[in-house]
Amino acid sequence: GRRAMGRAMEEVWGISRALEGISFAGVTDGLVASRVAPGREAALNGGRDRLSSAAKHQGGSMRIGVAGLGVMGAAVAARLMEVGHEVTVWNRTPEKTKPLADAGAKVASTPAELASAVEATITMLTDAAAIDAVYNGPNGLLSGGVKGKLLIEMSTVPPKVPIALAPKVRAKGAAMVECPVGGSTAPARQ
């Protein structure tokens, strides 16, 4: 109930502060995602590590999963690792996990394994079919241990896709935030 929603909001705050500079739009389940105002990118170079301060607010680093290691997903995972979070990654093309594994990320063999290993999972997937397979497939995220966890859907897809996904996530006892990402990878790496 309210306690789970409060915890989910704190996690969203911490992760969104970590990824400040990326434009987020949209919400699901009444949770609010932040949108960075134009011109804020300059503040990212001010010497303050926003993700580290978010981790301190949370009482330490978080275990965060990233599913979908295209250009943006890989940049987000790398940034989360750079600022001290424990990151586990999964990609349907396993070779894409190697650079992050070499940098210290753990690698999950399935989306279900990823979801079970982390507190929050970020997904950045190609399209609606990929979202369906990664969330609902036989070894999908929702077949893993997601109860009480946060799923952050950042794929740039039509709104109907995450809207249809949200009740399935809730039915598994997890919280979901829809945060489609836009822009370039540069802010994700700063």
PDB file of N, CA and C in Angstrom, residues 85-179:
ATOM      1  N   HIS A  85      26.776   2.470  -7.938  1.00  0.00           N
ATOM      2  CA  HIS A  85      25.679   1.526  -7.787  1.00  0.00           C
ATOM      3  C   HIS A  85      26.097   0.155  -8.298  1.00  0.00           C
ATOM      4  N   GLU A  86      25.525  -0.874  -7.706  1.00  0.00           N
ATOM      5  CA  GLU A  86      25.766  -2.242  -8.147  1.00  0.00           C
ATOM      6  C   GLU A  86      24.802  -2.516  -9.292  1.00  0.00           C
ATOM      7  N   VAL A  87      25.332  -2.749 -10.470  1.00  0.00           N
ATOM      8  CA  VAL A  87      24.509  -2.883 -11.665  1.00  0.00           C
ATOM      9  C   VAL A  87      24.583  -4.308 -12.199  1.00  0.00           C
ATOM     10  N   THR A  88      23.419  -4.846 -12.519  1.00  0.00           N
ATOM     11  CA  THR A  88      23.307  -6.136 -13.199  1.00  0.00           C
ATOM     12  C   THR A  88      22.638  -5.852 -14.535  1.00  0.00           C
ATOM     13  N   VAL A  89      23.143  -6.449 -15.597  1.00  0.00           N
ATOM     14  CA  VAL A  89      22.629  -6.176 -16.933  1.00  0.00           C
ATOM     15  C   VAL A  89      22.151  -7.452 -17.609  1.00  0.00           C
ATOM     16  N   TRP A  90      21.262  -7.261 -18.571  1.00  0.00           N
ATOM     17  CA  TRP A  90      20.797  -8.353 -19.431  1.00  0.00           C
ATOM     18  C   TRP A  90      20.512  -7.760 -20.802  1.00  0.00           C
ATOM     19  N   ASN A  91      20.816  -8.523 -21.826  1.00  0.00           N
ATOM     20  CA  ASN A  91      20.471  -8.137 -23.190  1.00  0.00           C
ATOM     21  C   ASN A  91      20.210  -9.398 -23.994  1.00  0.00           C
ATOM     22  N   ARG A  92      19.261  -9.322 -24.912  1.00  0.00           N
ATOM     23  CA  ARG A  92      18.947 -10.528 -25.690  1.00  0.00           C
ATOM     24  C   ARG A  92      20.106 -10.926 -26.598  1.00  0.00           C
ATOM     25  N   THR A  93      20.997  -9.988 -26.918  1.00  0.00           N
ATOM     26  CA  THR A  93      22.242 -10.305 -27.605  1.00  0.00           C
ATOM     27  C   THR A  93      23.337 -10.270 -26.545  1.00  0.00           C
ATOM     28  N   PRO A  94      23.716 -11.430 -26.009  1.00  0.00           N
ATOM     29  CA  PRO A  94      24.629 -11.461 -24.865  1.00  0.00           C
ATOM     30  C   PRO A  94      25.962 -10.735 -25.074  1.00  0.00           C
ATOM     31  N   GLU A  95      26.452 -10.657 -26.310  1.00  0.00           N
ATOM     32  CA  GLU A  95      27.720  -9.976 -26.571  1.00  0.00           C
ATOM     33  C   GLU A  95      27.697  -8.515 -26.125  1.00  0.00           C
ATOM     34  N   LYS A  96      26.513  -7.899 -26.134  1.00  0.00           N
ATOM     35  CA  LYS A  96      26.412  -6.489 -25.732  1.00  0.00           C
ATOM     36  C   LYS A  96      26.653  -6.285 -24.243  1.00  0.00           C
ATOM     37  N   THR A  97      26.630  -7.363 -23.452  1.00  0.00           N
ATOM     38  CA  THR A  97      26.885  -7.220 -22.015  1.00  0.00           C
ATOM     39  C   THR A  97      28.379  -7.158 -21.700  1.00  0.00           C
ATOM     40  N   LYS A  98      29.235  -7.620 -22.609  1.00  0.00           N
ATOM     41  CA  LYS A  98      30.663  -7.762 -22.336  1.00  0.00           C
ATOM     42  C   LYS A  98      31.346  -6.469 -21.880  1.00  0.00           C
ATOM     43  N   PRO A  99      31.188  -5.329 -22.575  1.00  0.00           N
ATOM     44  CA  PRO A  99      31.878  -4.121 -22.109  1.00  0.00           C
ATOM     45  C   PRO A  99      31.480  -3.724 -20.680  1.00  0.00           C
ATOM     46  N   LEU A 100      30.218  -3.887 -20.354  1.00  0.00           N
ATOM     47  CA  LEU A 100      29.777  -3.550 -19.003  1.00  0.00           C
ATOM     48  C   LEU A 100      30.261  -4.575 -17.990  1.00  0.00           C
ATOM     49  N   ALA A 101      30.264  -5.845 -18.367  1.00  0.00           N
ATOM     50  CA  ALA A 101      30.803  -6.882 -17.479  1.00  0.00           C
ATOM     51  C   ALA A 101      32.281  -6.628 -17.224  1.00  0.00           C
ATOM     52  N   ASP A 102      33.015  -6.247 -18.264  1.00  0.00           N
ATOM     53  CA  ASP A 102      34.437  -5.934 -18.109  1.00  0.00           C
ATOM     54  C   ASP A 102      34.648  -4.743 -17.178  1.00  0.00           C
ATOM     55  N   ALA A 103      33.661  -3.853 -17.111  1.00  0.00           N
ATOM     56  CA  ALA A 103      33.736  -2.679 -16.234  1.00  0.00           C
ATOM     57  C   ALA A 103      33.216  -2.973 -14.825  1.00  0.00           C
ATOM     58  N   GLY A 104      32.710  -4.190 -14.593  1.00  0.00           N
ATOM     59  CA  GLY A 104      32.283  -4.563 -13.246  1.00  0.00           C
ATOM     60  C   GLY A 104      30.821  -4.906 -13.061  1.00  0.00           C
ATOM     61  N   ALA A 105      30.025  -4.817 -14.109  1.00  0.00           N
ATOM     62  CA  ALA A 105      28.605  -5.175 -13.975  1.00  0.00           C
ATOM     63  C   ALA A 105      28.466  -6.685 -13.863  1.00  0.00           C
ATOM     64  N   LYS A 106      27.442  -7.105 -13.143  1.00  0.00           N
ATOM     65  CA  LYS A 106      27.065  -8.515 -13.137  1.00  0.00           C
ATOM     66  C   LYS A 106      26.190  -8.739 -14.364  1.00  0.00           C
ATOM     67  N   VAL A 107      26.167  -9.969 -14.861  1.00  0.00           N
ATOM     68  CA  VAL A 107      25.367 -10.283 -16.047  1.00  0.00           C
ATOM     69  C   VAL A 107      24.352 -11.358 -15.676  1.00  0.00           C
ATOM     70  N   ALA A 108      23.084 -11.062 -15.940  1.00  0.00           N
ATOM     71  CA  ALA A 108      22.006 -12.032 -15.723  1.00  0.00           C
ATOM     72  C   ALA A 108      21.802 -12.820 -17.006  1.00  0.00           C
ATOM     73  N   SER A 109      21.450 -14.092 -16.875  1.00  0.00           N
ATOM     74  CA  SER A 109      21.236 -14.913 -18.062  1.00  0.00           C
ATOM     75  C   SER A 109      19.822 -14.789 -18.618  1.00  0.00           C
ATOM     76  N   THR A 110      18.888 -14.305 -17.798  1.00  0.00           N
ATOM     77  CA  THR A 110      17.504 -14.104 -18.253  1.00  0.00           C
ATOM     78  C   THR A 110      16.948 -12.840 -17.606  1.00  0.00           C
ATOM     79  N   PRO A 111      15.879 -12.281 -18.172  1.00  0.00           N
ATOM     80  CA  PRO A 111      15.234 -11.150 -17.505  1.00  0.00           C
ATOM     81  C   PRO A 111      14.732 -11.522 -16.099  1.00  0.00           C
ATOM     82  N   ALA A 112      14.240 -12.748 -15.923  1.00  0.00           N
ATOM     83  CA  ALA A 112      13.763 -13.176 -14.598  1.00  0.00           C
ATOM     84  C   ALA A 112      14.898 -13.157 -13.582  1.00  0.00           C
ATOM     85  N   GLU A 113      16.061 -13.632 -13.980  1.00  0.00           N
ATOM     86  CA  GLU A 113      17.224 -13.609 -13.092  1.00  0.00           C
ATOM     87  C   GLU A 113      17.607 -12.169 -12.759  1.00  0.00           C
ATOM     88  N   LEU A 114      17.541 -11.296 -13.735  1.00  0.00           N
ATOM     89  CA  LEU A 114      17.838  -9.878 -13.521  1.00  0.00           C
ATOM     90  C   LEU A 114      16.893  -9.295 -12.470  1.00  0.00           C
ATOM     91  N   ALA A 115      15.601  -9.490 -12.657  1.00  0.00           N
ATOM     92  CA  ALA A 115      14.602  -8.923 -11.741  1.00  0.00           C
ATOM     93  C   ALA A 115      14.779  -9.440 -10.324  1.00  0.00           C
ATOM     94  N   SER A 116      15.148 -10.697 -10.189  1.00  0.00           N
ATOM     95  CA  SER A 116      15.310 -11.297  -8.867  1.00  0.00           C
ATOM     96  C   SER A 116      16.546 -10.772  -8.142  1.00  0.00           C
ATOM     97  N   ALA A 117      17.532 -10.282  -8.896  1.00  0.00           N
ATOM     98  CA  ALA A 117      18.818  -9.892  -8.315  1.00  0.00           C
ATOM     99  C   ALA A 117      18.891  -8.437  -7.865  1.00  0.00           C
ATOM    100  N   VAL A 118      17.905  -7.619  -8.224  1.00  0.00           N
ATOM    101  CA  VAL A 118      18.027  -6.177  -8.016  1.00  0.00           C
ATOM    102  C   VAL A 118      16.810  -5.599  -7.285  1.00  0.00           C
ATOM    103  N   GLU A 119      16.959  -4.344  -6.844  1.00  0.00           N
ATOM    104  CA  GLU A 119      15.868  -3.620  -6.184  1.00  0.00           C
ATOM    105  C   GLU A 119      14.985  -2.902  -7.203  1.00  0.00           C
ATOM    106  N   ALA A 120      15.612  -2.427  -8.274  1.00  0.00           N
ATOM    107  CA  ALA A 120      14.901  -1.689  -9.313  1.00  0.00           C
ATOM    108  C   ALA A 120      15.454  -2.125 -10.662  1.00  0.00           C
ATOM    109  N   THR A 121      14.573  -2.217 -11.652  1.00  0.00           N
ATOM    110  CA  THR A 121      14.980  -2.617 -12.994  1.00  0.00           C
ATOM    111  C   THR A 121      14.573  -1.538 -13.978  1.00  0.00           C
ATOM    112  N   ILE A 122      15.525  -1.109 -14.781  1.00  0.00           N
ATOM    113  CA  ILE A 122      15.289  -0.154 -15.860  1.00  0.00           C
ATOM    114  C   ILE A 122      15.240  -0.954 -17.160  1.00  0.00           C
ATOM    115  N   THR A 123      14.204  -0.729 -17.967  1.00  0.00           N
ATOM    116  CA  THR A 123      14.147  -1.372 -19.275  1.00  0.00           C
ATOM    117  C   THR A 123      14.176  -0.311 -20.364  1.00  0.00           C
ATOM    118  N   MET A 124      15.033  -0.536 -21.361  1.00  0.00           N
ATOM    119  CA  MET A 124      15.139   0.327 -22.545  1.00  0.00           C
ATOM    120  C   MET A 124      15.162  -0.599 -23.749  1.00  0.00           C
ATOM    121  N   LEU A 125      13.979  -0.868 -24.269  1.00  0.00           N
ATOM    122  CA  LEU A 125      13.832  -1.895 -25.292  1.00  0.00           C
ATOM    123  C   LEU A 125      13.390  -1.295 -26.620  1.00  0.00           C
ATOM    124  N   THR A 126      13.554  -2.059 -27.676  1.00  0.00           N
ATOM    125  CA  THR A 126      13.358  -1.578 -29.039  1.00  0.00           C
ATOM    126  C   THR A 126      11.922  -1.217 -29.384  1.00  0.00           C
ATOM    127  N   ASP A 127      10.978  -2.094 -29.025  1.00  0.00           N
ATOM    128  CA  ASP A 127       9.602  -1.895 -29.476  1.00  0.00           C
ATOM    129  C   ASP A 127       8.637  -2.696 -28.600  1.00  0.00           C
ATOM    130  N   ALA A 128       7.355  -2.639 -28.946  1.00  0.00           N
ATOM    131  CA  ALA A 128       6.320  -3.310 -28.152  1.00  0.00           C
ATOM    132  C   ALA A 128       6.533  -4.820 -28.087  1.00  0.00           C
ATOM    133  N   ALA A 129       6.981  -5.430 -29.171  1.00  0.00           N
ATOM    134  CA  ALA A 129       7.216  -6.882 -29.173  1.00  0.00           C
ATOM    135  C   ALA A 129       8.342  -7.240 -28.209  1.00  0.00           C
ATOM    136  N   ALA A 130       9.389  -6.440 -28.183  1.00  0.00           N
ATOM    137  CA  ALA A 130      10.498  -6.688 -27.252  1.00  0.00           C
ATOM    138  C   ALA A 130      10.036  -6.510 -25.814  1.00  0.00           C
ATOM    139  N   ILE A 131       9.226  -5.496 -25.558  1.00  0.00           N
ATOM    140  CA  ILE A 131       8.702  -5.276 -24.203  1.00  0.00           C
ATOM    141  C   ILE A 131       7.866  -6.474 -23.776  1.00  0.00           C
ATOM    142  N   ASP A 132       6.997  -6.951 -24.653  1.00  0.00           N
ATOM    143  CA  ASP A 132       6.168  -8.111 -24.324  1.00  0.00           C
ATOM    144  C   ASP A 132       7.028  -9.327 -24.001  1.00  0.00           C
ATOM    145  N   ALA A 133       8.027  -9.593 -24.821  1.00  0.00           N
ATOM    146  CA  ALA A 133       8.891 -10.762 -24.598  1.00  0.00           C
ATOM    147  C   ALA A 133       9.697 -10.624 -23.311  1.00  0.00           C
ATOM    148  N   VAL A 134      10.252  -9.453 -23.058  1.00  0.00           N
ATOM    149  CA  VAL A 134      11.121  -9.266 -21.890  1.00  0.00           C
ATOM    150  C   VAL A 134      10.319  -9.261 -20.594  1.00  0.00           C
ATOM    151  N   TYR A 135       9.134  -8.708 -20.593  1.00  0.00           N
ATOM    152  CA  TYR A 135       8.316  -8.691 -19.381  1.00  0.00           C
ATOM    153  C   TYR A 135       7.516  -9.980 -19.202  1.00  0.00           C
ATOM    154  N   ASN A 136       6.907 -10.468 -20.273  1.00  0.00           N
ATOM    155  CA  ASN A 136       5.912 -11.540 -20.153  1.00  0.00           C
ATOM    156  C   ASN A 136       6.356 -12.903 -20.657  1.00  0.00           C
ATOM    157  N   GLY A 137       7.528 -13.014 -21.220  1.00  0.00           N
ATOM    158  CA  GLY A 137       8.009 -14.288 -21.744  1.00  0.00           C
ATOM    159  C   GLY A 137       8.209 -15.312 -20.632  1.00  0.00           C
ATOM    160  N   PRO A 138       8.484 -16.570 -21.007  1.00  0.00           N
ATOM    161  CA  PRO A 138       8.639 -17.649 -20.022  1.00  0.00           C
ATOM    162  C   PRO A 138       9.704 -17.366 -18.956  1.00  0.00           C
ATOM    163  N   ASN A 139      10.753 -16.652 -19.331  1.00  0.00           N
ATOM    164  CA  ASN A 139      11.789 -16.240 -18.373  1.00  0.00           C
ATOM    165  C   ASN A 139      11.833 -14.724 -18.266  1.00  0.00           C
ATOM    166  N   GLY A 140      10.652 -14.106 -18.446  1.00  0.00           N
ATOM    167  CA  GLY A 140      10.560 -12.652 -18.446  1.00  0.00           C
ATOM    168  C   GLY A 140      10.664 -12.046 -17.054  1.00  0.00           C
ATOM    169  N   LEU A 141      10.777 -10.741 -17.022  1.00  0.00           N
ATOM    170  CA  LEU A 141      10.895 -10.013 -15.753  1.00  0.00           C
ATOM    171  C   LEU A 141       9.795 -10.394 -14.774  1.00  0.00           C
ATOM    172  N   LEU A 142       8.561 -10.497 -15.269  1.00  0.00           N
ATOM    173  CA  LEU A 142       7.439 -10.757 -14.375  1.00  0.00           C
ATOM    174  C   LEU A 142       7.371 -12.190 -13.879  1.00  0.00           C
ATOM    175  N   SER A 143       8.209 -13.065 -14.423  1.00  0.00           N
ATOM    176  CA  SER A 143       8.277 -14.427 -13.887  1.00  0.00           C
ATOM    177  C   SER A 143       9.336 -14.523 -12.790  1.00  0.00           C
ATOM    178  N   GLY A 144      10.083 -13.449 -12.609  1.00  0.00           N
ATOM    179  CA  GLY A 144      11.111 -13.404 -11.562  1.00  0.00           C
ATOM    180  C   GLY A 144      10.535 -12.856 -10.270  1.00  0.00           C
ATOM    181  N   GLY A 145      11.385 -12.623  -9.316  1.00  0.00           N
ATOM    182  CA  GLY A 145      10.969 -12.102  -8.015  1.00  0.00           C
ATOM    183  C   GLY A 145      10.825 -10.596  -8.041  1.00  0.00           C
ATOM    184  N   VAL A 146       9.668 -10.084  -8.462  1.00  0.00           N
ATOM    185  CA  VAL A 146       9.478  -8.641  -8.571  1.00  0.00           C
ATOM    186  C   VAL A 146       8.600  -8.046  -7.470  1.00  0.00           C
ATOM    187  N   LYS A 147       8.026  -8.869  -6.629  1.00  0.00           N
ATOM    188  CA  LYS A 147       7.137  -8.344  -5.596  1.00  0.00           C
ATOM    189  C   LYS A 147       7.873  -7.321  -4.729  1.00  0.00           C
ATOM    190  N   GLY A 148       7.261  -6.143  -4.588  1.00  0.00           N
ATOM    191  CA  GLY A 148       7.836  -5.079  -3.790  1.00  0.00           C
ATOM    192  C   GLY A 148       8.962  -4.319  -4.467  1.00  0.00           C
ATOM    193  N   LYS A 149       9.197  -4.585  -5.746  1.00  0.00           N
ATOM    194  CA  LYS A 149      10.292  -3.931  -6.464  1.00  0.00           C
ATOM    195  C   LYS A 149       9.760  -2.892  -7.435  1.00  0.00           C
ATOM    196  N   LEU A 150      10.681  -2.118  -7.986  1.00  0.00           N
ATOM    197  CA  LEU A 150      10.342  -1.039  -8.901  1.00  0.00           C
ATOM    198  C   LEU A 150      10.819  -1.379 -10.303  1.00  0.00           C
ATOM    199  N   LEU A 151       9.922  -1.247 -11.283  1.00  0.00           N
ATOM    200  CA  LEU A 151      10.253  -1.430 -12.692  1.00  0.00           C
ATOM    201  C   LEU A 151      10.089  -0.080 -13.376  1.00  0.00           C
ATOM    202  N   ILE A 152      11.149   0.369 -14.031  1.00  0.00           N
ATOM    203  CA  ILE A 152      11.141   1.670 -14.704  1.00  0.00           C
ATOM    204  C   ILE A 152      11.232   1.409 -16.198  1.00  0.00           C
ATOM    205  N   GLU A 153      10.133   1.629 -16.896  1.00  0.00           N
ATOM    206  CA  GLU A 153      10.040   1.358 -18.332  1.00  0.00           C
ATOM    207  C   GLU A 153      10.422   2.627 -19.088  1.00  0.00           C
ATOM    208  N   MET A 154      11.608   2.620 -19.711  1.00  0.00           N
ATOM    209  CA  MET A 154      12.141   3.805 -20.377  1.00  0.00           C
ATOM    210  C   MET A 154      12.184   3.679 -21.897  1.00  0.00           C
ATOM    211  N   SER A 155      11.571   2.654 -22.444  1.00  0.00           N
ATOM    212  CA  SER A 155      11.548   2.469 -23.892  1.00  0.00           C
ATOM    213  C   SER A 155      10.709   3.569 -24.530  1.00  0.00           C
ATOM    214  N   THR A 156      11.115   4.009 -25.696  1.00  0.00           N
ATOM    215  CA  THR A 156      10.355   5.026 -26.415  1.00  0.00           C
ATOM    216  C   THR A 156       9.375   4.307 -27.335  1.00  0.00           C
ATOM    217  N   VAL A 157       8.176   4.084 -26.800  1.00  0.00           N
ATOM    218  CA  VAL A 157       7.120   3.357 -27.507  1.00  0.00           C
ATOM    219  C   VAL A 157       5.809   4.114 -27.335  1.00  0.00           C
ATOM    220  N   PRO A 158       4.793   3.774 -28.132  1.00  0.00           N
ATOM    221  CA  PRO A 158       3.492   4.438 -27.965  1.00  0.00           C
ATOM    222  C   PRO A 158       2.959   4.249 -26.538  1.00  0.00           C
ATOM    223  N   PRO A 159       2.267   5.244 -25.987  1.00  0.00           N
ATOM    224  CA  PRO A 159       1.770   5.176 -24.611  1.00  0.00           C
ATOM    225  C   PRO A 159       0.913   3.951 -24.304  1.00  0.00           C
ATOM    226  N   LYS A 160       0.207   3.425 -25.300  1.00  0.00           N
ATOM    227  CA  LYS A 160      -0.663   2.275 -25.047  1.00  0.00           C
ATOM    228  C   LYS A 160       0.129   1.055 -24.571  1.00  0.00           C
ATOM    229  N   VAL A 161       1.412   0.963 -24.922  1.00  0.00           N
ATOM    230  CA  VAL A 161       2.223  -0.202 -24.553  1.00  0.00           C
ATOM    231  C   VAL A 161       2.453  -0.249 -23.038  1.00  0.00           C
ATOM    232  N   PRO A 162       3.015   0.796 -22.424  1.00  0.00           N
ATOM    233  CA  PRO A 162       3.182   0.735 -20.973  1.00  0.00           C
ATOM    234  C   PRO A 162       1.859   0.796 -20.204  1.00  0.00           C
ATOM    235  N   ILE A 163       0.855   1.421 -20.775  1.00  0.00           N
ATOM    236  CA  ILE A 163      -0.453   1.459 -20.118  1.00  0.00           C
ATOM    237  C   ILE A 163      -1.014   0.041 -20.004  1.00  0.00           C
ATOM    238  N   ALA A 164      -0.850  -0.764 -21.057  1.00  0.00           N
ATOM    239  CA  ALA A 164      -1.317  -2.157 -21.015  1.00  0.00           C
ATOM    240  C   ALA A 164      -0.441  -3.011 -20.094  1.00  0.00           C
ATOM    241  N   LEU A 165       0.818  -2.657 -19.955  1.00  0.00           N
ATOM    242  CA  LEU A 165       1.752  -3.414 -19.123  1.00  0.00           C
ATOM    243  C   LEU A 165       1.537  -3.161 -17.627  1.00  0.00           C
ATOM    244  N   ALA A 166       1.162  -1.962 -17.262  1.00  0.00           N
ATOM    245  CA  ALA A 166       1.062  -1.567 -15.851  1.00  0.00           C
ATOM    246  C   ALA A 166       0.207  -2.506 -14.992  1.00  0.00           C
ATOM    247  N   PRO A 167      -0.994  -2.924 -15.423  1.00  0.00           N
ATOM    248  CA  PRO A 167      -1.780  -3.825 -14.576  1.00  0.00           C
ATOM    249  C   PRO A 167      -1.111  -5.187 -14.359  1.00  0.00           C
ATOM    250  N   LYS A 168      -0.355  -5.646 -15.343  1.00  0.00           N
ATOM    251  CA  LYS A 168       0.360  -6.915 -15.187  1.00  0.00           C
ATOM    252  C   LYS A 168       1.465  -6.788 -14.135  1.00  0.00           C
ATOM    253  N   VAL A 169       2.130  -5.643 -14.133  1.00  0.00           N
ATOM    254  CA  VAL A 169       3.180  -5.381 -13.138  1.00  0.00           C
ATOM    255  C   VAL A 169       2.559  -5.297 -11.751  1.00  0.00           C
ATOM    256  N   ARG A 170       1.469  -4.546 -11.629  1.00  0.00           N
ATOM    257  CA  ARG A 170       0.775  -4.419 -10.333  1.00  0.00           C
ATOM    258  C   ARG A 170       0.309  -5.770  -9.820  1.00  0.00           C
ATOM    259  N   ALA A 171      -0.178  -6.621 -10.723  1.00  0.00           N
ATOM    260  CA  ALA A 171      -0.670  -7.945 -10.327  1.00  0.00           C
ATOM    261  C   ALA A 171       0.433  -8.805  -9.712  1.00  0.00           C
ATOM    262  N   LYS A 172       1.674  -8.507 -10.041  1.00  0.00           N
ATOM    263  CA  LYS A 172       2.818  -9.236  -9.473  1.00  0.00           C
ATOM    264  C   LYS A 172       3.344  -8.565  -8.207  1.00  0.00           C
ATOM    265  N   GLY A 173       2.682  -7.483  -7.766  1.00  0.00           N
ATOM    266  CA  GLY A 173       3.081  -6.806  -6.532  1.00  0.00           C
ATOM    267  C   GLY A 173       4.222  -5.824  -6.686  1.00  0.00           C
ATOM    268  N   ALA A 174       4.511  -5.426  -7.904  1.00  0.00           N
ATOM    269  CA  ALA A 174       5.595  -4.475  -8.162  1.00  0.00           C
ATOM    270  C   ALA A 174       5.008  -3.115  -8.521  1.00  0.00           C
ATOM    271  N   ALA A 175       5.848  -2.095  -8.463  1.00  0.00           N
ATOM    272  CA  ALA A 175       5.460  -0.752  -8.891  1.00  0.00           C
ATOM    273  C   ALA A 175       6.125  -0.485 -10.233  1.00  0.00           C
ATOM    274  N   MET A 176       5.460   0.327 -11.053  1.00  0.00           N
ATOM    275  CA  MET A 176       5.996   0.643 -12.371  1.00  0.00           C
ATOM    276  C   MET A 176       5.933   2.134 -12.604  1.00  0.00           C
ATOM    277  N   VAL A 177       6.984   2.648 -13.213  1.00  0.00           N
ATOM    278  CA  VAL A 177       7.015   4.035 -13.647  1.00  0.00           C
ATOM    279  C   VAL A 177       7.334   4.039 -15.131  1.00  0.00           C
ATOM    280  N   GLU A 178       6.546   4.781 -15.875  1.00  0.00           N
ATOM    281  CA  GLU A 178       6.789   4.943 -17.304  1.00  0.00           C
ATOM    282  C   GLU A 178       7.613   6.211 -17.493  1.00  0.00           C
ATOM    283  N   CYS A 179       8.811   6.075 -18.021  1.00  0.00           N
ATOM    284  CA  CYS A 179       9.721   7.211 -18.226  1.00  0.00           C
ATOM    285  C   CYS A 179      10.397   7.106 -19.576  1.00  0.00           C
TER     286      CYS A 179
END
